[in-house]
Amino acid sequence: MNAHVAKPIDPSQLHAALSEVLRAGAARAAA
Amino acid sequence: MIALMLHVFMGAAWTWLWAAVYAAAQVLELALIGRLLRQPQASRTLRLSVAAMPAITSIIFGFLALPLFASPVRFAPTLGGMLLAGALLNVIVVNSSLRSATISAAAPHVIYLLIAPFAARAANPNAPLANALWFGVLLLIVSVFVAARTLERALRAEAAAKEEAERRRHEAEEAVAAKSAFVAMISHELRTPISAILAGAARLHSDVPEAASKLHAQLIGDAGAMMRTLLNDLLDLSRLDAGRMAVEHAPFDLRQTMADTLRLWRPDAHKKGLRLRVEGAAHLPRWVAGDSLRLRQVLNNLLSNAIKFTERGAVTVRLTAREDGDRLVFEAVVADTGRGLSEEQVARLFTPFDQLASNVAREHGGSGLGLVISRELARLMGGDLTVTSKPGKGARFRLRVRVEAAQAPGARAGGAIIEGARVLVVDDHMVNRRAIELVLQSFGIHPTLAESGERALELLHSEMFDVMLMDVYMPGMDGRDATRQLRAGDGPNRDIPVIPSPPRPPPRTGKPVTRRA
């Protein structure tokens, strides 16, 4: 399949992924 | 056996001599064939020997008929004729798949049959009907020849039919595979504009002040959401068909996941006047490792169906988890008090593109593929989805999946902290960048956009970011190369977490994400 194509975006997945990564980053910074 | 019978006519010595020679010829033939099979590059001599053996065994076998024809004993010539006729028919049927073998094995018998009347006349010149043997022999040879031709034609027709069926099966399989790939590609391509429509409609809904415009934005959003669900089903099914569906294995809060899933359906149940009861949630383990998104997808499907097809009463969800070796079996039973299903409906429930499911889908919405996908997902997660139901008695869906006990992820800072985060979005596709931007804006994030890996590296050198959303596949420098270069350098964003785009479910640990597990 052509790689140069538009891809679907699932807002809830995006939110979950961002929350998790940012929370982990904040926790590391706090430690 | 034959030797024993012939003993009576020919005497013991000749009979047993014949039997010994014939048995030796057969043993030799078997040995030569075995040697040929073991040696793909066999010598010419060996191949010729194997080809000659049917003729040699026929010569030995048929030789027996000559003394019988010459014998004055009553019925001996008849027996000789029967022996040759039987042997001729046998070699034609046994060697029918190979013409040269048939000719080689049949020729001696035909020759014996032709000279048999001479032997008979020479031995018994005064025997009545000696000349009639000629006619019998000729009739037999012609009949056998016609039968052999008919058999050969039938075998050829059968082989051609088999070849044609195989060719058609191959073509059909190719067509199905091509269709699956096409459906997967179209579904995939259509989801992007739909995501943009949804994000645009959500933005419009929040921005416009007039109630009428809000309603229109809502309609666009609802229609877009419906289309996205249908396309997701099609895409899931084509992935499952192609064996390309993978399930995650990451820790998640099972109780919280169940609570969130059920909370989603309470308003729908309430709207229809149904009770949504949950049993056993308190006894579930909290943290397990598995695929929370796929588990929710299956449960959402079961709850959606249960509420859709129940007019009054309750939908009950019973949750249990039991140990099974070093893993856990999580079970969710969704029972409703709806109209139930007949035996025939139950049997066809998990058949994709079934007419019954299509009719239900037309009447109630959805693709009609939800249960098919759910069962496949349950199986991918090491379990199964089964149903028991009777008309008028409701339906009971039993979902089982295997999970692992997991530790609570440590150091979890409380509260959502994504608002105002500094996010860099890297994607070569303009529609993607715009769609992600709109979604991120709805989270309170105003991202920086980059159209290539090179441009992203430039920005990462000059600005601080909290996280980067990176398209893995891009022309020129792709996501992996850009990430490698970033990690190899000593810029301010060297250790920034990278989320591959499109976003995947949350990572197992707080470590930067580079690929799906």
Coordinates of C-alpha atoms in Angstrom, one line a residue, chain B:
Chain B
M1 CA -3.4 -69.4 -5.8
I2 CA -3.5 -69.7 -9.6
A3 CA -0.6 -72.2 -9.4
L4 CA -2.6 -74.4 -7.0
M5 CA -5.6 -74.4 -9.3
L6 CA -3.5 -75.2 -12.4
H7 CA -1.8 -78.0 -10.6
V8 CA -4.7 -80.2 -11.6
F9 CA -4.1 -79.6 -15.3
M10 CA -0.4 -79.3 -15.8
G11 CA 1.3 -81.3 -13.1
A12 CA 3.2 -80.1 -10.1
A13 CA 6.7 -79.5 -11.6
W14 CA 5.7 -77.2 -14.4
T15 CA 3.2 -75.3 -12.3
W16 CA 5.7 -74.6 -9.5
L17 CA 8.4 -73.7 -11.9
W18 CA 6.1 -71.2 -13.5
A19 CA 5.1 -69.8 -10.1
A20 CA 8.7 -69.3 -9.0
V21 CA 9.7 -67.5 -12.2
Y22 CA 6.6 -65.2 -12.1
A23 CA 7.2 -64.4 -8.4
A24 CA 10.9 -63.6 -9.1
A25 CA 9.9 -61.3 -12.0
Q26 CA 7.5 -59.4 -9.7
V27 CA 10.1 -59.1 -7.0
L28 CA 12.6 -57.8 -9.6
E29 CA 10.0 -55.3 -10.9
L30 CA 9.3 -53.9 -7.3
A31 CA 13.1 -53.7 -6.6
L32 CA 13.7 -51.7 -9.9
I33 CA 10.8 -49.3 -9.2
G34 CA 12.0 -48.7 -5.7
R35 CA 15.5 -48.0 -7.0
L36 CA 14.1 -45.6 -9.6
L37 CA 12.1 -43.7 -7.0
R38 CA 15.1 -43.3 -4.8
Q39 CA 17.2 -42.0 -7.7
P40 CA 15.7 -39.0 -9.4
Q41 CA 18.7 -38.9 -11.8
A42 CA 18.5 -42.6 -12.7
S43 CA 20.5 -44.1 -15.5
R44 CA 19.0 -44.8 -18.9
T45 CA 19.4 -48.6 -18.4
L46 CA 17.5 -48.5 -15.1
R47 CA 14.6 -46.5 -16.7
L48 CA 14.5 -48.9 -19.7
S49 CA 14.5 -51.9 -17.4
V50 CA 11.6 -50.5 -15.4
A51 CA 9.7 -49.7 -18.6
A52 CA 10.3 -53.3 -19.9
M53 CA 9.2 -55.1 -16.7
P54 CA 5.4 -54.9 -17.4
A55 CA 6.0 -56.7 -20.7
I56 CA 8.3 -59.3 -19.1
T57 CA 5.8 -60.1 -16.3
S58 CA 3.0 -60.3 -18.8
I59 CA 5.1 -62.7 -21.0
I60 CA 5.7 -64.9 -18.0
F61 CA 2.1 -64.8 -16.8
G62 CA 0.6 -65.4 -20.2
F63 CA 2.9 -68.3 -21.0
L64 CA 0.8 -70.4 -18.6
A65 CA -2.1 -70.2 -21.0
L66 CA -0.3 -72.1 -23.8
P67 CA -0.1 -75.6 -22.2
L68 CA -3.7 -75.1 -21.0
F69 CA -4.8 -74.5 -24.6
A70 CA -2.8 -77.5 -25.7
S71 CA -4.1 -79.7 -22.9
P72 CA -6.6 -82.5 -23.8
V73 CA -8.1 -82.2 -20.3
R74 CA -11.7 -80.9 -20.4
F75 CA -12.1 -77.2 -19.8
A76 CA -8.3 -76.5 -19.8
P77 CA -8.5 -74.3 -23.0
T78 CA -11.4 -72.5 -21.5
L79 CA -9.4 -71.8 -18.4
G80 CA -6.5 -70.6 -20.5
G81 CA -8.7 -68.2 -22.4
M82 CA -10.2 -66.9 -19.1
L83 CA -6.7 -66.4 -17.6
L84 CA -5.5 -64.4 -20.6
A85 CA -8.7 -62.3 -20.9
G86 CA -8.6 -61.6 -17.1
A87 CA -4.9 -60.6 -17.3
L88 CA -5.6 -58.4 -20.3
L89 CA -8.4 -56.5 -18.6
N90 CA -6.3 -56.2 -15.4
V91 CA -3.3 -54.6 -17.1
I92 CA -5.5 -52.2 -19.0
V93 CA -7.2 -51.0 -15.8
V94 CA -4.1 -51.0 -13.6
N95 CA -1.9 -49.1 -16.1
S96 CA -4.7 -46.9 -17.6
S97 CA -3.0 -43.7 -16.5
L98 CA 0.1 -44.4 -18.6
R99 CA -0.4 -45.4 -22.3
S100 CA 3.1 -46.8 -22.9
A101 CA 2.8 -49.1 -19.8
T102 CA -0.6 -50.3 -21.0
I103 CA 0.7 -51.2 -24.4
S104 CA 3.8 -52.8 -23.0
A105 CA 1.8 -55.0 -20.5
A106 CA -1.1 -55.8 -22.8
A107 CA 0.9 -56.7 -26.0
P108 CA 2.1 -60.1 -24.8
H109 CA -1.4 -61.1 -23.7
V110 CA -2.8 -60.1 -27.1
I111 CA -0.1 -62.1 -28.9
Y112 CA -0.8 -65.1 -26.7
L113 CA -4.5 -64.9 -27.5
L114 CA -3.7 -64.8 -31.2
I115 CA -1.5 -67.8 -31.2
A116 CA -3.6 -69.8 -28.7
P117 CA -6.0 -71.2 -31.3
F118 CA -2.9 -72.6 -33.2
A119 CA -1.8 -74.3 -30.1
A120 CA -5.3 -75.7 -29.5
R121 CA -5.7 -77.0 -33.1
A122 CA -2.2 -78.5 -33.1
A123 CA -2.7 -80.4 -29.9
N124 CA -6.3 -81.4 -30.6
P125 CA -7.0 -81.3 -34.4
N126 CA -10.2 -83.2 -34.0
A127 CA -11.7 -81.2 -31.2
P128 CA -15.1 -79.8 -31.9
L129 CA -15.4 -76.0 -32.3
A130 CA -11.6 -75.6 -32.4
N131 CA -12.0 -73.0 -35.2
A132 CA -14.6 -71.1 -33.2
L133 CA -11.7 -70.1 -30.9
W134 CA -10.6 -67.6 -33.6
F135 CA -13.9 -65.7 -33.4
G136 CA -13.9 -65.7 -29.6
V137 CA -10.3 -64.4 -29.5
L138 CA -11.0 -61.7 -32.1
L139 CA -14.2 -60.6 -30.4
L140 CA -12.4 -60.4 -27.1
I141 CA -9.5 -58.3 -28.4
V142 CA -11.8 -55.9 -30.2
S143 CA -14.0 -55.5 -27.1
V144 CA -11.0 -54.9 -24.8
F145 CA -9.6 -52.4 -27.2
V146 CA -12.9 -50.4 -27.3
A147 CA -13.1 -50.6 -23.5
A148 CA -9.5 -49.4 -23.2
R149 CA -10.2 -46.4 -25.5
T150 CA -13.4 -45.5 -23.6
L151 CA -11.6 -45.7 -20.3
E152 CA -8.7 -43.6 -21.5
R153 CA -11.1 -40.9 -22.8
A154 CA -13.0 -40.9 -19.5
L155 CA -9.8 -40.6 -17.5
R156 CA -8.6 -37.7 -19.8
A157 CA -11.9 -35.9 -19.4
E158 CA -11.7 -36.3 -15.6
A159 CA -8.2 -35.0 -15.5
A160 CA -9.2 -32.0 -17.6
A161 CA -12.2 -31.3 -15.4
K162 CA -10.0 -31.5 -12.3
E163 CA -7.5 -29.1 -13.9
E164 CA -10.3 -26.7 -14.8
A165 CA -11.8 -26.8 -11.3
E166 CA -8.3 -26.2 -9.8
R167 CA -7.8 -23.2 -12.1
R168 CA -11.1 -21.7 -11.2
R169 CA -10.5 -22.2 -7.5
H170 CA -7.2 -20.5 -7.9
E171 CA -8.8 -17.6 -9.8
A172 CA -11.6 -17.3 -7.2
E173 CA -9.0 -17.2 -4.3
E174 CA -7.1 -14.5 -6.1
A175 CA -10.2 -12.5 -6.7
V176 CA -11.2 -12.7 -3.1
A177 CA -7.7 -11.7 -1.9
A178 CA -7.7 -8.8 -4.4
K179 CA -11.2 -7.7 -3.2
S180 CA -10.1 -7.9 0.5
A181 CA -7.0 -5.8 -0.3
F182 CA -9.2 -3.3 -2.2
V183 CA -11.7 -3.1 0.6
A184 CA -8.9 -2.6 3.2
M185 CA -7.3 0.2 1.1
I186 CA -10.6 2.0 0.4
S187 CA -11.6 1.8 4.1
H188 CA -8.3 3.1 5.1
E189 CA -8.3 5.9 2.6
L190 CA -11.9 6.9 3.5
R191 CA -11.2 7.2 7.2
T192 CA -8.9 10.1 6.8
P193 CA -11.4 12.5 5.2
I194 CA -14.0 11.3 7.7
S195 CA -11.7 12.1 10.5
A196 CA -11.3 15.6 9.0
I197 CA -15.1 15.9 8.7
L198 CA -15.6 14.8 12.3
A199 CA -12.9 17.2 13.6
G200 CA -14.3 20.0 11.4
A201 CA -17.9 19.4 12.6
A202 CA -16.8 19.3 16.2
R203 CA -15.0 22.6 15.8
L204 CA -18.0 24.1 14.0
H205 CA -20.3 22.9 16.7
S206 CA -18.3 24.6 19.4
D207 CA -17.6 27.8 17.4
V208 CA -21.0 28.8 15.9
P209 CA -23.4 30.5 18.2
E210 CA -26.7 29.9 16.3
A211 CA -28.7 26.9 17.4
A212 CA -29.6 26.0 13.8
S213 CA -26.0 25.9 12.7
K214 CA -25.1 23.8 15.8
L215 CA -27.8 21.3 14.8
H216 CA -26.3 21.1 11.3
A217 CA -22.8 20.6 12.7
Q218 CA -24.2 17.9 15.0
L219 CA -25.8 16.1 12.0
I220 CA -22.6 16.2 10.1
G221 CA -20.7 14.8 13.1
D222 CA -23.3 12.1 13.7
A223 CA -23.3 11.0 10.1
G224 CA -19.5 11.0 10.0
A225 CA -19.3 9.0 13.2
M226 CA -21.6 6.4 11.7
M227 CA -19.5 6.2 8.6
R228 CA -16.4 5.8 10.6
T229 CA -17.9 2.9 12.6
L230 CA -18.9 1.1 9.4
L231 CA -15.4 1.6 7.9
N232 CA -13.7 0.5 11.1
D233 CA -15.7 -2.7 10.9
L234 CA -14.8 -3.3 7.3
L235 CA -11.1 -2.6 8.0
D236 CA -11.1 -4.8 11.0
L237 CA -12.7 -7.7 9.1
S238 CA -10.3 -7.4 6.2
R239 CA -7.3 -7.3 8.6
L240 CA -8.7 -10.4 10.4
D241 CA -9.2 -12.1 7.1
A242 CA -5.7 -11.4 6.1
G243 CA -4.3 -12.5 9.5
R244 CA -2.9 -9.0 10.0
M245 CA -4.7 -8.1 13.1
A246 CA -2.5 -7.9 16.2
V247 CA -3.5 -7.5 19.8
E248 CA -1.7 -5.4 22.4
H249 CA -0.2 -6.8 25.6
A250 CA 0.0 -3.8 27.9
P251 CA -1.0 -3.3 31.6
F252 CA -4.4 -1.7 32.1
D253 CA -6.9 -1.1 34.9
L254 CA -9.5 -3.8 34.3
R255 CA -12.0 -2.5 36.8
Q256 CA -11.7 1.0 35.5
T257 CA -12.0 -0.2 31.9
M258 CA -15.2 -2.1 32.8
A259 CA -16.6 0.9 34.6
D260 CA -15.8 3.2 31.7
T261 CA -17.4 0.8 29.2
L262 CA -20.5 0.4 31.2
R263 CA -20.8 4.1 31.9
L264 CA -20.9 4.7 28.1
W265 CA -24.0 2.6 27.7
R266 CA -26.0 3.7 30.8
P267 CA -27.6 6.7 29.0
D268 CA -28.8 4.5 26.1
A269 CA -30.2 1.9 28.5
H270 CA -31.9 4.5 30.5
K271 CA -33.4 6.1 27.4
K272 CA -35.1 2.8 26.6
G273 CA -36.2 2.2 30.2
L274 CA -33.9 -0.7 30.6
R275 CA -31.9 -1.6 33.8
L276 CA -28.2 -2.1 33.2
R277 CA -27.0 -4.3 36.0
V278 CA -23.4 -5.2 36.7
E279 CA -22.3 -8.2 38.9
G280 CA -18.9 -9.2 40.1
A281 CA -17.0 -6.0 39.2
A282 CA -15.7 -5.6 42.7
H283 CA -14.0 -9.1 42.7
L284 CA -12.0 -8.4 39.5
P285 CA -8.3 -7.9 39.7
R286 CA -7.4 -4.3 39.2
W287 CA -4.3 -4.4 37.0
V288 CA -3.9 -6.9 34.2
A289 CA -1.9 -7.1 31.0
G290 CA -3.8 -7.4 27.7
D291 CA -5.5 -5.4 25.0
S292 CA -7.9 -3.0 26.7
L293 CA -9.0 -1.3 23.5
R294 CA -10.0 -4.6 21.8
L295 CA -11.7 -5.8 25.0
R296 CA -13.7 -2.6 25.1
Q297 CA -14.5 -3.0 21.4
V298 CA -16.0 -6.4 22.0
L299 CA -17.9 -5.4 25.1
N300 CA -19.2 -2.3 23.4
N301 CA -20.5 -4.5 20.6
L302 CA -22.2 -6.9 23.0
L303 CA -23.8 -4.1 25.1
S304 CA -24.9 -2.2 22.0
N305 CA -26.6 -5.4 20.7
A306 CA -28.2 -6.2 24.0
I307 CA -29.7 -2.7 24.4
K308 CA -30.7 -2.5 20.7
F309 CA -32.7 -5.8 20.8
T310 CA -34.2 -5.5 24.3
E311 CA -37.5 -3.6 24.5
R312 CA -38.1 -4.0 28.2
G313 CA -36.4 -5.6 31.3
A314 CA -32.7 -5.5 31.9
V315 CA -29.3 -6.1 30.5
T316 CA -27.1 -7.9 33.0
V317 CA -23.3 -8.0 32.8
R318 CA -21.6 -10.7 35.0
L319 CA -17.9 -10.3 35.4
T320 CA -15.5 -12.9 36.7
A321 CA -11.8 -13.7 36.5
R322 CA -10.2 -17.0 37.5
E323 CA -6.7 -18.3 37.5
D324 CA -5.7 -20.7 34.7
G325 CA -2.0 -21.7 35.1
D326 CA 0.1 -18.6 35.1
R327 CA -2.6 -16.5 33.4
L328 CA -6.1 -15.3 34.2
V329 CA -9.3 -16.0 32.3
F330 CA -11.5 -13.0 32.3
E331 CA -15.2 -13.7 31.5
A332 CA -18.0 -11.3 30.8
V333 CA -21.5 -12.6 30.3
V334 CA -24.0 -10.2 28.8
A335 CA -27.5 -11.4 29.3
D336 CA -30.6 -9.6 28.1
T337 CA -34.4 -10.0 28.3
G338 CA -35.0 -9.3 24.7
R339 CA -36.8 -11.2 22.0
G340 CA -34.0 -13.9 21.8
L341 CA -32.9 -15.8 18.8
S342 CA -34.1 -19.0 17.0
E343 CA -31.7 -21.9 16.6
E344 CA -31.2 -21.0 12.9
Q345 CA -30.4 -17.4 13.8
V346 CA -27.9 -18.5 16.4
A347 CA -26.2 -20.8 13.8
R348 CA -25.9 -17.9 11.4
L349 CA -25.0 -15.2 13.9
F350 CA -21.2 -15.4 13.3
T351 CA -21.3 -15.7 9.5
P352 CA -19.9 -12.6 7.8
F353 CA -22.1 -11.0 5.1
D354 CA -25.0 -13.3 6.1
Q355 CA -28.4 -12.1 4.7
L356 CA -30.0 -12.3 8.1
A357 CA -27.3 -10.0 9.6
S358 CA -27.7 -7.7 6.6
N359 CA -31.4 -7.4 7.1
V360 CA -30.9 -6.7 10.8
A361 CA -28.2 -4.2 10.0
R362 CA -30.5 -2.4 7.6
E363 CA -33.2 -2.3 10.2
H364 CA -31.1 -1.3 13.2
G365 CA -28.0 0.3 11.7
G366 CA -24.4 -1.0 11.8
S367 CA -22.5 -3.1 9.4
G368 CA -23.8 -6.5 10.7
L369 CA -20.1 -7.5 11.1
G370 CA -19.8 -6.6 14.8
L371 CA -20.3 -10.1 16.2
V372 CA -18.1 -11.7 13.6
I373 CA -15.3 -9.3 14.4
S374 CA -15.9 -9.6 18.2
R375 CA -15.6 -13.4 18.1
E376 CA -12.4 -13.2 16.0
L377 CA -10.9 -10.7 18.4
A378 CA -11.9 -12.8 21.4
R379 CA -10.1 -15.7 19.8
L380 CA -7.0 -13.6 19.1
M381 CA -7.0 -12.7 22.8
G382 CA -6.9 -16.4 23.7
G383 CA -10.6 -16.9 24.4
D384 CA -13.9 -17.1 22.6
L385 CA -17.3 -15.6 22.2
T386 CA -20.3 -17.9 22.4
V387 CA -24.1 -17.4 22.6
T388 CA -27.1 -19.3 24.0
S389 CA -30.6 -18.1 23.3
K390 CA -34.2 -19.1 22.7
P391 CA -36.9 -17.1 21.1
G392 CA -38.7 -15.0 23.7
K393 CA -36.2 -15.9 26.4
G394 CA -33.4 -13.3 25.7
A395 CA -29.9 -14.0 24.7
R396 CA -26.7 -14.7 26.7
F397 CA -23.4 -13.8 25.2
R398 CA -20.3 -15.2 27.0
L399 CA -17.0 -13.6 26.3
R400 CA -13.8 -15.1 27.5
V401 CA -10.3 -13.7 27.1
R402 CA -6.9 -14.5 28.6
V403 CA -5.0 -11.8 30.4
E404 CA -2.0 -11.7 32.7
A405 CA -1.9 -10.4 36.2
A406 CA 0.1 -7.2 36.2
Q407 CA 1.6 -4.7 38.6
A408 CA 0.2 -1.2 38.8
P409 CA 2.4 1.0 36.8
G410 CA 4.5 3.1 39.2
A411 CA 4.8 6.9 39.4
R412 CA 1.5 7.9 37.9
A413 CA 1.0 11.6 38.3
G414 CA -2.6 12.5 38.8
G415 CA -4.8 14.4 36.5
A416 CA -4.7 15.1 32.8
I417 CA -1.8 17.3 32.0
I418 CA -2.0 17.5 28.2
E419 CA -3.6 20.9 28.0
G420 CA -1.1 23.4 26.8
A421 CA 1.5 20.7 26.0
R422 CA 4.1 21.5 23.4
V423 CA 3.5 19.1 20.6
L424 CA 5.3 18.8 17.3
V425 CA 3.3 17.1 14.5
V426 CA 5.3 15.6 11.7
D427 CA 3.4 14.3 8.7
D428 CA 3.9 14.7 5.0
H429 CA 0.2 14.6 4.2
M430 CA -1.5 18.0 4.5
V431 CA -4.9 16.5 5.4
N432 CA -3.4 14.5 8.2
R433 CA -1.6 17.5 9.6
R434 CA -4.7 19.6 9.5
A435 CA -6.9 16.8 11.0
I436 CA -4.4 16.1 13.8
E437 CA -4.2 19.8 14.5
L438 CA -8.0 20.1 14.8
V439 CA -8.1 17.2 17.2
L440 CA -5.3 18.5 19.3
Q441 CA -6.9 21.9 19.4
S442 CA -10.0 20.3 20.9
F443 CA -7.6 19.1 23.7
G444 CA -6.3 22.6 24.3
I445 CA -3.1 22.0 22.5
H446 CA -1.8 24.3 19.7
P447 CA 0.8 22.1 17.9
T448 CA 3.7 23.0 15.7
L449 CA 3.4 21.4 12.3
A450 CA 6.3 20.0 10.1
E451 CA 5.8 18.4 6.7
S452 CA 9.0 16.3 6.6
G453 CA 11.6 14.6 8.8
E454 CA 14.2 17.3 7.8
R455 CA 11.9 20.1 8.8
A456 CA 11.2 18.4 12.1
L457 CA 14.9 18.1 12.9
E458 CA 15.3 21.8 12.2
L459 CA 12.5 22.7 14.6
L460 CA 13.7 20.2 17.2
H461 CA 17.1 22.0 17.3
S462 CA 15.5 25.4 17.9
E463 CA 12.4 24.8 20.0
M464 CA 11.6 22.8 23.1
F465 CA 8.7 20.2 22.8
D466 CA 7.1 17.8 25.2
V467 CA 6.1 15.2 22.7
M468 CA 6.4 14.5 19.0
L469 CA 3.7 12.9 16.8
M470 CA 5.6 11.4 14.0
D471 CA 4.4 9.8 10.7
V472 CA 6.6 6.7 10.3
Y473 CA 6.3 6.5 6.6
M474 CA 7.3 9.6 4.7
P475 CA 9.1 10.2 1.4
G476 CA 12.7 11.4 1.9
M477 CA 13.7 11.1 5.5
D478 CA 11.1 8.9 7.2
G479 CA 10.0 8.8 10.8
R480 CA 12.5 6.2 11.9
D481 CA 15.5 7.9 10.3
A482 CA 14.4 11.2 11.8
T483 CA 14.1 9.7 15.2
R484 CA 17.5 7.9 14.9
Q485 CA 19.2 11.2 14.0
L486 CA 17.4 13.0 16.8
R487 CA 18.5 10.4 19.4
A488 CA 22.1 10.3 18.0
G489 CA 22.5 14.1 18.4
D490 CA 22.8 16.2 21.5
G491 CA 19.9 18.6 20.9
P492 CA 17.6 19.9 23.6
N493 CA 14.8 17.4 22.5
R494 CA 17.1 14.4 22.3
D495 CA 15.0 12.3 24.7
I496 CA 11.6 13.5 23.7
P497 CA 8.9 10.8 23.6
V498 CA 7.8 10.0 20.0
I499 CA 4.4 8.7 19.3
P500 CA 4.1 7.1 15.9
S501 CA 1.3 8.4 13.8
P502 CA -1.5 7.3 13.6
P503 CA -1.5 7.1 17.4
R504 CA -1.4 3.7 19.0
P505 CA -2.9 2.7 22.3
P506 CA -0.9 4.0 25.4
P507 CA 2.6 2.5 25.7
R508 CA 3.3 -0.1 28.4
T509 CA 5.8 2.1 30.2
G510 CA 6.7 5.8 30.2
K511 CA 9.5 5.1 27.8
P512 CA 9.4 6.8 24.4
V513 CA 7.4 5.0 21.9
T514 CA 8.9 4.2 18.6
R515 CA 6.9 1.3 17.3
R516 CA 3.9 -0.8 18.1
A517 CA 4.7 -3.8 20.3

